[in-house]
Coordinates of C-alpha atoms in Angstrom, one line a residue:
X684 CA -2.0 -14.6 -21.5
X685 CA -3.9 -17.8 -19.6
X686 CA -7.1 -19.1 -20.0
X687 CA -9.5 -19.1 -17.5
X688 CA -9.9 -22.1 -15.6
X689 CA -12.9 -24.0 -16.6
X690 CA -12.9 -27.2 -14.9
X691 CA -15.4 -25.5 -12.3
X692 CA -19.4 -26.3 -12.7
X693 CA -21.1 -23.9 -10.8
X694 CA -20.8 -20.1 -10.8
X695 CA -22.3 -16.7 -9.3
X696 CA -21.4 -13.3 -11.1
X697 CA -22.4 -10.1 -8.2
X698 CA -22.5 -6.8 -9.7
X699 CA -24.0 -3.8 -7.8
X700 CA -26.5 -2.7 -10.6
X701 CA -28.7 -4.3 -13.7
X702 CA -26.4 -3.9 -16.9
X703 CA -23.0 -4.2 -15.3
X704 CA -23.2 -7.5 -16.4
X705 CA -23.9 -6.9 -19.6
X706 CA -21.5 -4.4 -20.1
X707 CA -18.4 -7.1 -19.4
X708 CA -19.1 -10.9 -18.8
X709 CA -22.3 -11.4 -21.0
X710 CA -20.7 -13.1 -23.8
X711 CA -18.4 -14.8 -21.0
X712 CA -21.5 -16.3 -19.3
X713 CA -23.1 -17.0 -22.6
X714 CA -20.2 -19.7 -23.1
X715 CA -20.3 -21.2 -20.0
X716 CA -24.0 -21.8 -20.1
X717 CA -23.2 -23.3 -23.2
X718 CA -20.8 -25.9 -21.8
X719 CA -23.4 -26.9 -19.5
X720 CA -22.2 -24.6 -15.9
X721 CA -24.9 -23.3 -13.6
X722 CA -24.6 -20.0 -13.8
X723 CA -26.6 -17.3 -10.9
X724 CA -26.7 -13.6 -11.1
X725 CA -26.4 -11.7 -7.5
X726 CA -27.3 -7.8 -7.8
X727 CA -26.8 -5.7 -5.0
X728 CA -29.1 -3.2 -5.9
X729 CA -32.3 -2.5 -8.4
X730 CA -30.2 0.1 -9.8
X731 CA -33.6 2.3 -9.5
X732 CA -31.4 5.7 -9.2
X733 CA -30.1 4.8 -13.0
X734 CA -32.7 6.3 -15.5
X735 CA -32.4 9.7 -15.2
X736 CA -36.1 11.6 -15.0
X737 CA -37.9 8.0 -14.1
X738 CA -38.6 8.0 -10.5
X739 CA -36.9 5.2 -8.5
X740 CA -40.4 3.2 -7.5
X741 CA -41.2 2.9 -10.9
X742 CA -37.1 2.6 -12.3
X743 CA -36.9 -0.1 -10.0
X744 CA -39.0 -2.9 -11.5
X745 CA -37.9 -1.8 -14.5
X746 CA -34.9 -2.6 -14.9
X747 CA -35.3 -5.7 -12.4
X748 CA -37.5 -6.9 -15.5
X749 CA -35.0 -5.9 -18.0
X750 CA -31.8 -7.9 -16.2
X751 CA -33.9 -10.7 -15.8
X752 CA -34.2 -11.0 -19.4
X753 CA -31.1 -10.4 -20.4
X754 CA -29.7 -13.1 -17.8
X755 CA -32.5 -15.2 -20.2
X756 CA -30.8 -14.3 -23.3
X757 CA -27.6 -16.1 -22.0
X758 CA -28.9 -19.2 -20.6
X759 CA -29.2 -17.8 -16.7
X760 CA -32.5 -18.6 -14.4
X761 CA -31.3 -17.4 -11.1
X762 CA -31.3 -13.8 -10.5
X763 CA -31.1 -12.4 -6.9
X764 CA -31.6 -8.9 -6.0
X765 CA -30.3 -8.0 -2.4
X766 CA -32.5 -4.1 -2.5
X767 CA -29.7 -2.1 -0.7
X768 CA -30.3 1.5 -2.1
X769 CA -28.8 2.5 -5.6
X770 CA -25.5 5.0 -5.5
X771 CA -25.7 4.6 -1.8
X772 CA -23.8 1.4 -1.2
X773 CA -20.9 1.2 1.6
X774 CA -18.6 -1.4 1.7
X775 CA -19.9 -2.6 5.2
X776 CA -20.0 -5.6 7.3
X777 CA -23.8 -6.0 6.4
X778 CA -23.0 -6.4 2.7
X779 CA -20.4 -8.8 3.3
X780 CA -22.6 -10.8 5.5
X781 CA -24.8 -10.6 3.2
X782 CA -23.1 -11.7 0.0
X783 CA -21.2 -14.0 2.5
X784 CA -25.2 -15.4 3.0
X785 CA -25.3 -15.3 -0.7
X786 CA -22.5 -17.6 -1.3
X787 CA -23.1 -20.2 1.0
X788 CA -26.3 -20.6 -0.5
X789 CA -25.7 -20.8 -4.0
X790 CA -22.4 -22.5 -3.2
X791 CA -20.2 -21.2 -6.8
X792 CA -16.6 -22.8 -7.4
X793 CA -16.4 -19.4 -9.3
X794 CA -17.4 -15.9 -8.4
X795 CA -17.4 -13.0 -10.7
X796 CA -16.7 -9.8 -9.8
X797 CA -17.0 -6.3 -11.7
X798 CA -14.3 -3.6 -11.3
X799 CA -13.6 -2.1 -8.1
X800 CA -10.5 -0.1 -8.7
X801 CA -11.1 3.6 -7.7
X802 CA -10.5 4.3 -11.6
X803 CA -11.4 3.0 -14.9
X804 CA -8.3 4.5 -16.0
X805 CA -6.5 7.5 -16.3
X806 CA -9.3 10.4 -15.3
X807 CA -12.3 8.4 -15.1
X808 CA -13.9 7.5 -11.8
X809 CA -15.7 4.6 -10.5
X810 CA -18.9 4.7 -9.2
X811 CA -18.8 4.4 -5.2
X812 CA -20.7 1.3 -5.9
X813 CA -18.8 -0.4 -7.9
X814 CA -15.9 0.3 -5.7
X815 CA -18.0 -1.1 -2.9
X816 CA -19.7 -4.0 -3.6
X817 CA -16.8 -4.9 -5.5
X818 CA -14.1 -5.2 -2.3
X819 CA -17.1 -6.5 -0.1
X820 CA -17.6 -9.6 -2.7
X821 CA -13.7 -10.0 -2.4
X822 CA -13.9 -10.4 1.1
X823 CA -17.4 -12.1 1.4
X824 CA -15.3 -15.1 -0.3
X825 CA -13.1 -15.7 2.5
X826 CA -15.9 -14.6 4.9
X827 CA -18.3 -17.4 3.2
X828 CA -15.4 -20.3 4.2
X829 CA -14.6 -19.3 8.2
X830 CA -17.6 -20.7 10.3
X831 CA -16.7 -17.6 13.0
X832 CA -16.8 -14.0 11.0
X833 CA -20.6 -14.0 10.7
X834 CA -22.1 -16.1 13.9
X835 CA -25.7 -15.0 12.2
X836 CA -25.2 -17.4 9.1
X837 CA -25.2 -20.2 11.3
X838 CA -27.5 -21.9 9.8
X839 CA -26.2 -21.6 6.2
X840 CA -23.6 -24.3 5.8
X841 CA -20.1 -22.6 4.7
X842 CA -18.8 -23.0 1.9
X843 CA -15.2 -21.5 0.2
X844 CA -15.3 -20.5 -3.5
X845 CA -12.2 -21.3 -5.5
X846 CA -11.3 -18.7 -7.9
X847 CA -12.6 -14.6 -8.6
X848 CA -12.5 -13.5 -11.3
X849 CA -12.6 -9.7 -11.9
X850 CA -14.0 -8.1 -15.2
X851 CA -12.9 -4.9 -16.1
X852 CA -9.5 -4.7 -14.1
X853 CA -6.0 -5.4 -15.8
X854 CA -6.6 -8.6 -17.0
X855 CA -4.1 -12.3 -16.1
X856 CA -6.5 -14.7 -17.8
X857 CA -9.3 -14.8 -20.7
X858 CA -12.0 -16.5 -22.2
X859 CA -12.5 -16.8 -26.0
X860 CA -15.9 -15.3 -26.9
X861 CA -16.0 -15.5 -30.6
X862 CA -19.3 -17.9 -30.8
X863 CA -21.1 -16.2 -28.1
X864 CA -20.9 -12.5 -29.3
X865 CA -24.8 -12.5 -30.9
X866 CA -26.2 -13.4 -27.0
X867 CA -24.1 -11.0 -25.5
X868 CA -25.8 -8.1 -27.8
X869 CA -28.9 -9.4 -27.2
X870 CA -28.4 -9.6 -23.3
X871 CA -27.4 -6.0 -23.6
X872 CA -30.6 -4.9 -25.7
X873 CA -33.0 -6.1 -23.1
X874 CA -31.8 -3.1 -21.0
X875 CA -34.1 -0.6 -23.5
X876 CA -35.1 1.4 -21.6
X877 CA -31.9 2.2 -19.8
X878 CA -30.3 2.5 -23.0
X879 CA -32.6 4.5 -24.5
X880 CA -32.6 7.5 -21.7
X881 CA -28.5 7.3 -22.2
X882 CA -28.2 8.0 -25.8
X883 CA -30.6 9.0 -29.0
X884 CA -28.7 6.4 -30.9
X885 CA -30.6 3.2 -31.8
X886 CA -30.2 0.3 -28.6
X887 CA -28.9 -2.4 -30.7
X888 CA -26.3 -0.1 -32.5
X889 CA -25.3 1.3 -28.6
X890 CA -25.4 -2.7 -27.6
X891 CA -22.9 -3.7 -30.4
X892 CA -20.6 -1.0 -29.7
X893 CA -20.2 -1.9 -25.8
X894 CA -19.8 -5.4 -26.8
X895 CA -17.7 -4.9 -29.7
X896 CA -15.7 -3.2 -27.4
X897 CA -15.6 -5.2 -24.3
X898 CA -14.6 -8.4 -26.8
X899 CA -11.7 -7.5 -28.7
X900 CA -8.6 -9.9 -29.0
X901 CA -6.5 -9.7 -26.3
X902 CA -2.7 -10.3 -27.2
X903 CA -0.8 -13.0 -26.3
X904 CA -4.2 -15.1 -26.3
X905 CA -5.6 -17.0 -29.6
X906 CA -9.0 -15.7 -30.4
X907 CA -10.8 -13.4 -32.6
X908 CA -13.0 -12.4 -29.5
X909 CA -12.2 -12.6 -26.0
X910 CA -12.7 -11.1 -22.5
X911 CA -10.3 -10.6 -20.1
X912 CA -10.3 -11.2 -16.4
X913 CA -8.0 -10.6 -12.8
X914 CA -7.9 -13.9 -11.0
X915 CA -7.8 -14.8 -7.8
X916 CA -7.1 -18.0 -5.7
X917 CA -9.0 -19.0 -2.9
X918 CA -9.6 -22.5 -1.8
X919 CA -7.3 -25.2 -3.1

C-alpha cells in the first residue's frame, strides 16, 4: 500500500453534506494543515433535509454553523456552501459547472472526493447524493482544465488539479493519521446536534467510534492509524 502523495500545497475536499467530512478525511486534513497545506472545504449542499423532525430553514444554518467549526477544529478557514437542495442532487451539467467554477477559483493541486460508488458494500446503499456530487467532482476536474466545456466560466482562469483522491472507496494509497486522531474527534463532535437526533448515545462516545473506525491500520502500510484513499491522476 502507497502513500499519498504530499508534495502538493494547496487542496479542496467537496462533499455533498456537513459531516461527510468528518466521517472520513478529518484526521487526514488535520495532518495536512499541520504540514503547513491550504486546505478549503466545498459542500454542495446545507444538508438541511439531515435532522430528522427539525425543519429545513432552521436545519440549515445549523449545521452550516456546526461544519464550520469542525473545519476550525482541523486547521481549515475556507468553507463554501454551493445551496443546491439536500437529497435532491443530480449529477448535472450545472453542478459540474459549478464545482468546475469552484476549482478554478480555489485553484487545489489535490481534490478530495467522498464515495460515489452505488454501494458502501455488500447491501448498503449510497445516498443519491453522494453518488452524485461525487462523479460530477470527478468530471468537474477535467472540466476545470479545457477552456471550451463551460464557455460561462470565462472569466475564471482554468486551472487542472493533479490528483483525486477518493475516501471511502477501495483504497490504492494512505495517509498515517496516528497524531491527528484527537482533531478528528473533535471535528466530528461539533456536529451535536446532528449526532444527537441520530443516536441517544453520548456525541463524543458516537464521534470516537466513527473515527476509531474510519482510522484503523491498513495492511501493507506502517502505521498505527491511517486512512485510506482511491487515487486518480490528472495533470502531469
Amino acid at each position: 500500500m502507497e502513500q499519498l502523495p504530499e508534495e502538493w500545497e494547496r487542496g479542496i475536499v467537496i462533499v455533498a453534506h456537513p459531516d461527510d467530512i468528518e466521517y472520513g478525511a478529518a484526521a487526514a486534513v488535520a495532518r495536512w494543515t499541520r504540514q503547513g497545506k491550504d486546505i478549503r472545504y466545498v459542500l454542495v449542499t446545507s444538508g438541511e433535509a439531515g435532522i430528522a423532525g427539525l425543519p429545513p430553514a432552521e436545519s440549515g444554518p445549523l449545521r452550516e454553523a456546526e461544519e464550520i467549526a469542525a473545519a476550525k477544529a482541523v486547521g481549515v478557514s475556507e468553507v463554501e456552501f454551493l445551496g443546491y437542495p439536500d437529497g435532491r442532487v443530480e449529477e448535472s451539467l450545472a453542478l459540474r459547472r459549478d464545482l468546475a467554477a469552484a476549482i478554478r477559483r480555489h485553484r487545489p493541486e489535490m481534490v478530495v472526493l467522498f464515495n460515489f460508488s452505488d454501494t458502501w458494500g455488500p447491501g448498503y446503499a449510497n445516498s443519491a447524493d453522494h453518488r452524485a456530487v461525487g462523479r460530477a467532482g470527478l468530471d468537474a476536474i477535467s472540466d476545470a482544465g479545457n477552456e471550451w466545456i463551460h464557455p460561462e466560466l470565462a472569466d475564471l482562469p482554468i486551472w487542472s488539479p493533479k490528483w483525486a483522491a477518493v475516501m471511502g472507496r477501495t483504497a490504492t494509497h494512505t495517509v498515517d493519521v496516528t497524531d491527528t486522531i484527537d482533531p478528528a474527534i473533535e471535528s466530528l463532535v461539533a456536529h451535536r446536534r446532528y449526532l444527537e437526533a441520530l443516536s441517544p448515545e453520548p456525541v463524543i462516545d458516537q464521534a470516537r467510534a466513527i473515527v476509531d473506525m474510519s482510522t484503523g491500520p491498513i495492511e501493507g502500510f506502517p502505521a498505527a492509524r491511517a486512512t485510506g484513499f482511491e487515487l486518480y491522476y490528472f495533470s502531469a
